mmCIF file of C-alpha atoms in Angstrom:
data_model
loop_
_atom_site.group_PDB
_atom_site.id
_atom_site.type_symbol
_atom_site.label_atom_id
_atom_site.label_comp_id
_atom_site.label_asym_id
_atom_site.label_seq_id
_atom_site.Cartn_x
_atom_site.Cartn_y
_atom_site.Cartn_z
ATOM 1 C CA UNK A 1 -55.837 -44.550 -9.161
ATOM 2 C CA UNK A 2 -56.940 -41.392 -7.454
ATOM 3 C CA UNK A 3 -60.839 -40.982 -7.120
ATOM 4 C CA UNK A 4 -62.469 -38.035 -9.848
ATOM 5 C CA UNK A 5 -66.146 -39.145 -10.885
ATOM 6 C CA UNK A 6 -67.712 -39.857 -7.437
ATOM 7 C CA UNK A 7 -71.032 -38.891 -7.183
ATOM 8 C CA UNK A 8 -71.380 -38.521 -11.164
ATOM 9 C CA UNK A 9 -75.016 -39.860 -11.745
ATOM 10 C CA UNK A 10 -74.559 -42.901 -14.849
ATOM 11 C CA UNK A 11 -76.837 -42.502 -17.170
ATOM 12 C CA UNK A 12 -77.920 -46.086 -18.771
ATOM 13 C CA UNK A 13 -80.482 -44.649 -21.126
ATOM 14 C CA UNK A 14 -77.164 -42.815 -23.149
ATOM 15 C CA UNK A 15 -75.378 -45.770 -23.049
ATOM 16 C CA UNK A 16 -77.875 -48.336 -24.496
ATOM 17 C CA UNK A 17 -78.466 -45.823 -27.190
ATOM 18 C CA UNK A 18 -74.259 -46.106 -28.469
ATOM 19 C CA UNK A 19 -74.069 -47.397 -31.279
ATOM 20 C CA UNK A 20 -70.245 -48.479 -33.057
ATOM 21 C CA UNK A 21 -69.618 -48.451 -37.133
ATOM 22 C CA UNK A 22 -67.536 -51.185 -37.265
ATOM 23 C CA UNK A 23 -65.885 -50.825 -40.332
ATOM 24 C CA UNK A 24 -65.270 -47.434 -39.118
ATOM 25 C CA UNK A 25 -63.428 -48.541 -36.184
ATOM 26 C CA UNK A 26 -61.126 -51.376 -38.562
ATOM 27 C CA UNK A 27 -60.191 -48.378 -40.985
ATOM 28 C CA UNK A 28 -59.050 -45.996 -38.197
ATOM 29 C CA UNK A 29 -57.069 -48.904 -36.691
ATOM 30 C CA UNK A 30 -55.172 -49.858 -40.046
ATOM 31 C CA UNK A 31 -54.899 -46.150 -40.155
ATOM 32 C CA UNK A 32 -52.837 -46.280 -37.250
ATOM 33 C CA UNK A 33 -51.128 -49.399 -37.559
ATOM 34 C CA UNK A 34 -49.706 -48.465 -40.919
ATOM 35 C CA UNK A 35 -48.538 -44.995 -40.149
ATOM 36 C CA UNK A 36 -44.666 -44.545 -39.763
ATOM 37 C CA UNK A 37 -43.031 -43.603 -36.989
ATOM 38 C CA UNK A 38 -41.059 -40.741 -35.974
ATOM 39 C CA UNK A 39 -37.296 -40.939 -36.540
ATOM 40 C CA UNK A 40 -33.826 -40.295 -35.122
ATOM 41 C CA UNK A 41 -34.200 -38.068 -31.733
ATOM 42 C CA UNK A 42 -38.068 -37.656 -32.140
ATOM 43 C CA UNK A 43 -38.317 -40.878 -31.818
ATOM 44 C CA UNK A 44 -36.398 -40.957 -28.693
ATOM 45 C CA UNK A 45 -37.888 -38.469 -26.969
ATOM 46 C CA UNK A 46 -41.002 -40.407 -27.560
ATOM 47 C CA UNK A 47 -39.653 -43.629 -26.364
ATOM 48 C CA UNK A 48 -38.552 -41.866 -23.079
ATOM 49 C CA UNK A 49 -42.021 -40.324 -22.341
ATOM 50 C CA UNK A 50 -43.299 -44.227 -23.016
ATOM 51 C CA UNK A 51 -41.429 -45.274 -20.339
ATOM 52 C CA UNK A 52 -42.564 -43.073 -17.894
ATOM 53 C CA UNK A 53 -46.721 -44.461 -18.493
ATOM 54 C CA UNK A 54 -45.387 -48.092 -18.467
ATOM 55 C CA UNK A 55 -46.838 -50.212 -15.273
ATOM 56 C CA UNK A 56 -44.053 -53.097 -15.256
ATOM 57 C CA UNK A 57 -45.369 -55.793 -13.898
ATOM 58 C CA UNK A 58 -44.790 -58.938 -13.138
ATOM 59 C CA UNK A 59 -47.979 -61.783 -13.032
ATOM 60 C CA UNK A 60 -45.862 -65.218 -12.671
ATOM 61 C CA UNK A 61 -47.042 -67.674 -10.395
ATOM 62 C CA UNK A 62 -43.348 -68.304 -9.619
ATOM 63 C CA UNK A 63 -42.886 -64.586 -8.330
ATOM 64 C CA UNK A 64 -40.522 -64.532 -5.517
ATOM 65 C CA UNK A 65 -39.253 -61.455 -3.281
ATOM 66 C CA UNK A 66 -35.895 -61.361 -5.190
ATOM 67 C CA UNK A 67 -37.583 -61.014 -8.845
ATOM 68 C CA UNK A 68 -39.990 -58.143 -7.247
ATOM 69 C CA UNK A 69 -37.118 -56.651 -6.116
ATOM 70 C CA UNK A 70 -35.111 -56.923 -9.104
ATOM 71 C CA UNK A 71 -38.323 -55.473 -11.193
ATOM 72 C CA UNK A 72 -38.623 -52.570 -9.002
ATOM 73 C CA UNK A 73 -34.577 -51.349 -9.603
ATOM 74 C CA UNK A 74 -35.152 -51.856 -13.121
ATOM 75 C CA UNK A 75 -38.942 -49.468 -12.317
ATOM 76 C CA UNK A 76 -36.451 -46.567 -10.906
ATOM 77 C CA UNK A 77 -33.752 -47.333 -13.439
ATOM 78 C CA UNK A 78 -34.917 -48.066 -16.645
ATOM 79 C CA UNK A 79 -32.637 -47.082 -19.267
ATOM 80 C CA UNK A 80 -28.493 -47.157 -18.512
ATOM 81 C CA UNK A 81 -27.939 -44.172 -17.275
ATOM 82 C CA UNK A 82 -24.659 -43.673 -19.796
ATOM 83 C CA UNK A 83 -27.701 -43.741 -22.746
ATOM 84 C CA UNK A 84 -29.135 -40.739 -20.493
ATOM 85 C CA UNK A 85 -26.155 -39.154 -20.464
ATOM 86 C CA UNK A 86 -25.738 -39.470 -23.914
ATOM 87 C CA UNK A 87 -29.370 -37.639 -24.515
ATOM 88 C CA UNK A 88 -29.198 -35.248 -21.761
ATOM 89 C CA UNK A 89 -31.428 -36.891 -19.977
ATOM 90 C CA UNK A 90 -29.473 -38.047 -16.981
ATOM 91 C CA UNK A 91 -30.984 -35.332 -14.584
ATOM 92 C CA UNK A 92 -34.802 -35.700 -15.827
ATOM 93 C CA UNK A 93 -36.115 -38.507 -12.792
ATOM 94 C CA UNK A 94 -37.318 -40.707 -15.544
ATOM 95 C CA UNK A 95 -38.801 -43.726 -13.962
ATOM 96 C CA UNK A 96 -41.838 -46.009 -15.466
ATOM 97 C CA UNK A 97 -45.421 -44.766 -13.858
ATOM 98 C CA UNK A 98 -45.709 -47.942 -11.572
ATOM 99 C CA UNK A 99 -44.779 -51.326 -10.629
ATOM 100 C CA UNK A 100 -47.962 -53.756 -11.101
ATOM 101 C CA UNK A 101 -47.826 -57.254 -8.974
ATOM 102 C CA UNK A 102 -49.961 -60.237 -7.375
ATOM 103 C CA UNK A 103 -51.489 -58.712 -3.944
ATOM 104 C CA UNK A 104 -48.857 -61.516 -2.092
ATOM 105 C CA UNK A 105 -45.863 -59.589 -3.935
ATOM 106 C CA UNK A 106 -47.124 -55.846 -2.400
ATOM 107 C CA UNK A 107 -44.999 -55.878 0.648
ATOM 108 C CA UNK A 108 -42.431 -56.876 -1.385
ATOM 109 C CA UNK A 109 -42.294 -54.112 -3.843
ATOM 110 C CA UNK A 110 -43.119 -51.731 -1.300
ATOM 111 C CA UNK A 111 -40.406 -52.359 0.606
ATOM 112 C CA UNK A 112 -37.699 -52.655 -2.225
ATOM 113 C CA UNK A 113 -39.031 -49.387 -3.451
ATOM 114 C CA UNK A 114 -38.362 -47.360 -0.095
ATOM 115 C CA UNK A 115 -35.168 -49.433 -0.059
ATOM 116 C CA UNK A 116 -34.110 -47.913 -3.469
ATOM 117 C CA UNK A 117 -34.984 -44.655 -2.023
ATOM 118 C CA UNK A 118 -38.034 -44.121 -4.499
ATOM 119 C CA UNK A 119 -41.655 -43.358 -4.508
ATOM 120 C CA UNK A 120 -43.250 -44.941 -7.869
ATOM 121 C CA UNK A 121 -46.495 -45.922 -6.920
ATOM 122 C CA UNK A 122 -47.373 -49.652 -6.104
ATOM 123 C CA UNK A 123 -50.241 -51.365 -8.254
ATOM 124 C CA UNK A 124 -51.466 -54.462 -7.676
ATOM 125 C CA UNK A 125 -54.745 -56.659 -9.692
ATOM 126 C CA UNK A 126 -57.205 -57.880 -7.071
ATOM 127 C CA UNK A 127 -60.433 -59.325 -6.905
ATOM 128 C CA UNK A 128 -59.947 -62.283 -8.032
ATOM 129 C CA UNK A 129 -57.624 -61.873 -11.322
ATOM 130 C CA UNK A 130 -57.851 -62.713 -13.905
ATOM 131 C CA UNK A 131 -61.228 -64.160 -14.271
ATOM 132 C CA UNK A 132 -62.991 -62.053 -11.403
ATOM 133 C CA UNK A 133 -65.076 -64.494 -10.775
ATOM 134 C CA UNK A 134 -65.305 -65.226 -7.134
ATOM 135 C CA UNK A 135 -67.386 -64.046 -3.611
ATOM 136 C CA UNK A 136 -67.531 -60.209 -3.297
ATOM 137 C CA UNK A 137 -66.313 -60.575 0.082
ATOM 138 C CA UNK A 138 -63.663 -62.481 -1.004
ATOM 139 C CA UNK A 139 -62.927 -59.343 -3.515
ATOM 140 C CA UNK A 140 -62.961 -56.546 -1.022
ATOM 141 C CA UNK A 141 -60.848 -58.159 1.307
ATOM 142 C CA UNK A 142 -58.348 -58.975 -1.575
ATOM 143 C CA UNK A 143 -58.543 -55.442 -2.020
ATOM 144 C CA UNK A 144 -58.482 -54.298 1.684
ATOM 145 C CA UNK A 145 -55.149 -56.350 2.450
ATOM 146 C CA UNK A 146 -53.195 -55.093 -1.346
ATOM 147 C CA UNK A 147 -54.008 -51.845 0.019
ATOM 148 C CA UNK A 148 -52.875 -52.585 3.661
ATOM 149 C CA UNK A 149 -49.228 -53.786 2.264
ATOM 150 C CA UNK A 150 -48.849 -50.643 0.940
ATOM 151 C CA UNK A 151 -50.619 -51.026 -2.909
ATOM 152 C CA UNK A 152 -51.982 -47.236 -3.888
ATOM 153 C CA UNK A 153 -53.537 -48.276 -6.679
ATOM 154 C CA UNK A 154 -55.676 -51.520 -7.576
ATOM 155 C CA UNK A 155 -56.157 -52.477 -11.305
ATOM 156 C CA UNK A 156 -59.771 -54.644 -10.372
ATOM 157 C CA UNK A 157 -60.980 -57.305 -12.852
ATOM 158 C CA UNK A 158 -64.471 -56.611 -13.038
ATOM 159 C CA UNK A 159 -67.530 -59.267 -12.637
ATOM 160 C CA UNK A 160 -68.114 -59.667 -16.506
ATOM 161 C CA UNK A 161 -71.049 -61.779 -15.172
ATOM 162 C CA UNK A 162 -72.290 -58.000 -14.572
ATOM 163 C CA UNK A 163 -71.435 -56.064 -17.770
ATOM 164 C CA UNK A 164 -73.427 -58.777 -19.809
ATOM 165 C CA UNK A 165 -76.453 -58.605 -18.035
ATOM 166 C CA UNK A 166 -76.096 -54.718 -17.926
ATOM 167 C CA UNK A 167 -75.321 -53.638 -14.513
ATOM 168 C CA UNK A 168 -73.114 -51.098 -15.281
ATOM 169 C CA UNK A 169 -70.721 -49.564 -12.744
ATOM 170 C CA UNK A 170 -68.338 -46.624 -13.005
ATOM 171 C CA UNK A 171 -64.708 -45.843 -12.990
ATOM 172 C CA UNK A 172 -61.562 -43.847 -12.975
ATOM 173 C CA UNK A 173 -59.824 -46.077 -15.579
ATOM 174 C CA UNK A 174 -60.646 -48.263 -17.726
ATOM 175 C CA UNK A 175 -58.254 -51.091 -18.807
ATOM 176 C CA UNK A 176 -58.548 -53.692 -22.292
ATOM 177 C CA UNK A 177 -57.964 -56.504 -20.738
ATOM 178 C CA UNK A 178 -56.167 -58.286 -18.133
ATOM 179 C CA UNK A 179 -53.257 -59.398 -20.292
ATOM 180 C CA UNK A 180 -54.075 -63.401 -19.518
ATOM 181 C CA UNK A 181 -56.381 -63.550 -22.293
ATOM 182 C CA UNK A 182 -55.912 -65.053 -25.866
ATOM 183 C CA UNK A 183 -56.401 -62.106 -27.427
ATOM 184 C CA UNK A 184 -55.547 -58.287 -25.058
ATOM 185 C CA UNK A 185 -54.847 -55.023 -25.893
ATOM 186 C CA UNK A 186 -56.500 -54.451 -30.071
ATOM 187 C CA UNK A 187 -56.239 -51.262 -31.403
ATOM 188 C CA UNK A 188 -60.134 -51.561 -32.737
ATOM 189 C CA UNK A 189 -60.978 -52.318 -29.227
ATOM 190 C CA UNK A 190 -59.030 -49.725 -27.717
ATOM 191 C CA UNK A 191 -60.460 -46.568 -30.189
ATOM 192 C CA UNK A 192 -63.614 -47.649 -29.018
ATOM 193 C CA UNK A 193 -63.017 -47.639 -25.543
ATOM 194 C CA UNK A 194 -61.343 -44.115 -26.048
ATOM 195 C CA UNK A 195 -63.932 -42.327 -27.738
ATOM 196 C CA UNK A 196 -66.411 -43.456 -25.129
ATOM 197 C CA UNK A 197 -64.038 -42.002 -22.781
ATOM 198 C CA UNK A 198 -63.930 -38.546 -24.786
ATOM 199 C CA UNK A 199 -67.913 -38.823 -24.868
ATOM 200 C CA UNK A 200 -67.849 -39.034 -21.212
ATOM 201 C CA UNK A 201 -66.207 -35.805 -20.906
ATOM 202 C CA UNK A 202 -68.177 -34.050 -23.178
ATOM 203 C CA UNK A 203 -70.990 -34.924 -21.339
ATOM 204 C CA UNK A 204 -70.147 -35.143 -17.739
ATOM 205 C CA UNK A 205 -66.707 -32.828 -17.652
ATOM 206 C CA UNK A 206 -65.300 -36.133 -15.640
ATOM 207 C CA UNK A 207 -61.730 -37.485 -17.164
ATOM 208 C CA UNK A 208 -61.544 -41.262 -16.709
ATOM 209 C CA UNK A 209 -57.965 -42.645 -17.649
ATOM 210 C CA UNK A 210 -57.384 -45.378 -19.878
ATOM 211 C CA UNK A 211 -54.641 -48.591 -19.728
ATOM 212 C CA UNK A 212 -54.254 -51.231 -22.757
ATOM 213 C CA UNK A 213 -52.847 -53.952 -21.049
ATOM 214 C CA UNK A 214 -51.022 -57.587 -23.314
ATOM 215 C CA UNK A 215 -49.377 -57.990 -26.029
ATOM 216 C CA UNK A 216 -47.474 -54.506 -25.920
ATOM 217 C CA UNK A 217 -44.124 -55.789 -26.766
ATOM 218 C CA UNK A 218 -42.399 -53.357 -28.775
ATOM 219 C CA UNK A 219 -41.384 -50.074 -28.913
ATOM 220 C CA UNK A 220 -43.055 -49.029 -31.900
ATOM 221 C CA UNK A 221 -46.010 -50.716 -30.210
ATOM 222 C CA UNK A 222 -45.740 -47.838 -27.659
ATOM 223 C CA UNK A 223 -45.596 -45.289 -30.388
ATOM 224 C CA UNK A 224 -48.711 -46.545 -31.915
ATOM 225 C CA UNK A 225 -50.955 -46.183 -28.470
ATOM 226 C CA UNK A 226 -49.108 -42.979 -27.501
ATOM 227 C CA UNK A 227 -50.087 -41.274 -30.862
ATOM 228 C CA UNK A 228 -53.771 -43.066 -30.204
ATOM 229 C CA UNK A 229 -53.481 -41.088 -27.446
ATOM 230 C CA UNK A 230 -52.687 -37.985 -28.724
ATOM 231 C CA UNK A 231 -55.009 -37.785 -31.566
ATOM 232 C CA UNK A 232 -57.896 -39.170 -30.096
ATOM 233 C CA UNK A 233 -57.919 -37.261 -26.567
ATOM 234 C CA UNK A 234 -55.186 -34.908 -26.897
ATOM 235 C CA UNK A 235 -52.317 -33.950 -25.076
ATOM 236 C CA UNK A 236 -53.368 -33.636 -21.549
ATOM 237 C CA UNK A 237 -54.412 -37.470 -21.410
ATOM 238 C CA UNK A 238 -50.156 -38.128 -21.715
ATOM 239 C CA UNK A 239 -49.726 -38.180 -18.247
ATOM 240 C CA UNK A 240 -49.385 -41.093 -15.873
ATOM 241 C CA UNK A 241 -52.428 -40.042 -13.979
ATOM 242 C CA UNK A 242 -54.711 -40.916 -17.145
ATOM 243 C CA UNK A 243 -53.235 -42.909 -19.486
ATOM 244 C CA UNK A 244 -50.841 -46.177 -17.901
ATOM 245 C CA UNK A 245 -49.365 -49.297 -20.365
ATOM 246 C CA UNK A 246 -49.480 -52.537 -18.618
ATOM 247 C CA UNK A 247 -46.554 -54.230 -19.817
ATOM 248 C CA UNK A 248 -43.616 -56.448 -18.981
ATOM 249 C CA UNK A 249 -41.471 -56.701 -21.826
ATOM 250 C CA UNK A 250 -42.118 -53.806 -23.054
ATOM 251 C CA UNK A 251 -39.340 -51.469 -21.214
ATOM 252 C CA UNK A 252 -36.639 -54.015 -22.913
ATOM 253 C CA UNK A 253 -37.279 -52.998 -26.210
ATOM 254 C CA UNK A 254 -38.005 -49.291 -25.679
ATOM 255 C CA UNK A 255 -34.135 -49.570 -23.888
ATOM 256 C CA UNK A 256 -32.494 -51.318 -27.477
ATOM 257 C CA UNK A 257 -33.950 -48.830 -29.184
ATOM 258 C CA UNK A 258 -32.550 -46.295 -27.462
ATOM 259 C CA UNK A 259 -29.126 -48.103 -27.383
ATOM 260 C CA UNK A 260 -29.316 -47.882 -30.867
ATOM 261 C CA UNK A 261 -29.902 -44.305 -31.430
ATOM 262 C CA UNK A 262 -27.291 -43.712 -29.149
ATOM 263 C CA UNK A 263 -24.189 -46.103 -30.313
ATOM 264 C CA UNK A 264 -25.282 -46.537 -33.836
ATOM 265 C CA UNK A 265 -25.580 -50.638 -33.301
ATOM 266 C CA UNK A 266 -28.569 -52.656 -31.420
ATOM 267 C CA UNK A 267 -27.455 -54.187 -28.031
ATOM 268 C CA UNK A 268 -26.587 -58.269 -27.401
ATOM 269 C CA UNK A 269 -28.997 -59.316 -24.627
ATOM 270 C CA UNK A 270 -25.900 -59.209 -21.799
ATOM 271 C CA UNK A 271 -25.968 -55.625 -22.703
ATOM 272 C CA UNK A 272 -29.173 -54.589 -21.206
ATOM 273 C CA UNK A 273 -29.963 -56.926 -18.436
ATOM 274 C CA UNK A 274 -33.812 -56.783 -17.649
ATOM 275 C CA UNK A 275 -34.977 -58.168 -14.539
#
C-alpha cells in the first residue's frame, strides 16, 4: 500500500493505557451480525462496490502459472458482463481492488495482467507467511524480489515474537489475520482493530487502512464488514486505498447473488465458472 504515516512519532505511553470492554465489543458484534441486509437493487449495488475492495487471492501450495492466470481474468472480469448489462453497469470498469499471491506467483500475475490489458495492482504476502517467523534478512529480501517481479503492494506477516514483548511498529494497514489460522477474520476482533484505527486519526490526523482477511465466504459476509465500515469510520474509508477484503471465494458468491437478482433463479455451478 502507498506510504501516509512516515515520520509520525508512536506514542507507547497511549497505547499501554487502551483499555477494551469486552462485553462491549460482543454486543456491538451481535449487533451487527444480526442486522438484515439491504434488499432487491440496494443490495446489488452493495455487492458491486464489494467487489471492487476484494484482494482475490490465491495461497495454494499447488499454484501454477495457468491458475494465476486464470485468477487474474476472473480479477478484471468478475461478474458476466450480460448481469452488467442487465444493471447498467457494463460501462463502470468494475474490477476487484487486487490480486493477492505467493512472491513465486508475482511474475506470473504481473504478466497475465498486462496481457489482459489491465492495471489492478499486484499484492503479494512476504516475510515469511504465514507464521513470520524467520531471519530478517531472509524477510527483506522476500520482500525486495515480490517487489522486483512487479508486486506494488506487500501484505507482511509481522514478527508476533515482537507485538508480545511490546515492540511496537507502525503501519499503513492493518490486516486480522493471515487467513491460515484456525480462527481469521471475527467481527469482535475486527471493531477493535477499527476503533483503534479511528483513535489514531483523532489523534495523529494519519488514516491507516484496514483488511479482514479468512473466512469471508459469503456475500452477506461482505455486507456485514462493508456496513462495519461505514458506521464505524464512515464513508471515506470505502475505498480500495483503505479498506481491502482478502478473500478467495468470496467473489463466487457475491456473482450468484447477483445472478439472482438479475434472472429471478440462483445459478448451477457451470453457470459461473470461477477460476
Amino acid at each position: 500500500m502507498s506510504a501516509r504515516n512516515w515520520g509520525t512519532e508512536l506514542d507507547l505511553s497511549w497505547i499501554s493505557k487502551i483499555q477494551v470492554n469486552q462485553p462491549a465489543v460482543l454486543r456491538r458484534a451481535e449487533q451487527i451480525q444480526a442486522r438484515r441486509t439491504v434488499k432487491k437493487e440496494w443490495q446489488a449495488a452493495w455487492l458491486l462496490k464489494a467487489v471492487t475492495f476484494i484482494d482475490l487471492t490465491t495461497l495454494s501450495g499447488d499454484d501454477t502459472s495457468s491458475n494465476v492466470q486464470r485468477l487474474c481474468y476472473k480479477a478484471k472480469y468478475p461478474i458476466r458482463e450480460d448481469l452488467l448489462k442487465a444493471l447498467n453497469m457494463h460501462d463502470k470498469g468494475i474490477t476487484t481492488a487486487a490480486v493477492c499471491v505467493y512472491p513465486a506467483r508475482v511474475s506470473d500475475a504481473v504478466k497475465a495482467l498486462k496481457t489482459a490489458g489491465c492495471t489492478i495492482p499486484v499484492a503479494s504476502v512476504a516475510t515469511g507467511f504465514p507464521a513470520g517467523q524467520t531471519h530478517l534478512k531472509t524477510r527483506l529480501e522476500e520482500i525486495r524480489l515480490a517487489v522486483e517481479d512487479g508486486a506494488t503492494e506487500i501484505d507482511v506477516v509481522i514478527n508476533r515474537t515482537l507485538v508480545l514483548t511490546g515492540q511496537w511498529e507502525g503501519s499503513d494497514f492493518i490486516k486480522t489475520s493471515t487467513g491460515k489460522e484456525t480462527v481469521n477474520a471475527t467481527f469482535p476482533v475486527a471493531i477493535v482493530m477499527l476503533r483503534a484505527i479511528r483513535d489514531f486519526f483523532w489523534k495523529t490526523g494519519n488514516k491507516i487502512g484496514f483488511k479482514p482477511a479468512g473466512g469471508i465466504r459469503s456475500a452477506k459476509d461482505s455486507l456485514a464488514w462493508l456496513s462495519l465500515i461505514k458506521e464505524e469510520l464512515g464513508d471515506e474509508w470505502l475505498t480500495p486505498e483503505l479498506f481491502r477484503i482478502g478473500a478467495s471465494t468470496l467473489l463466487s458468491d457475491i456473482e450468484r447473488q447477483i445472478y439472482h437478482h438479475v434472472t429471478g433463479r440462483y445459478a448451477a455451478y457451470h453457470d459461473l465458472p470461477m477460476c
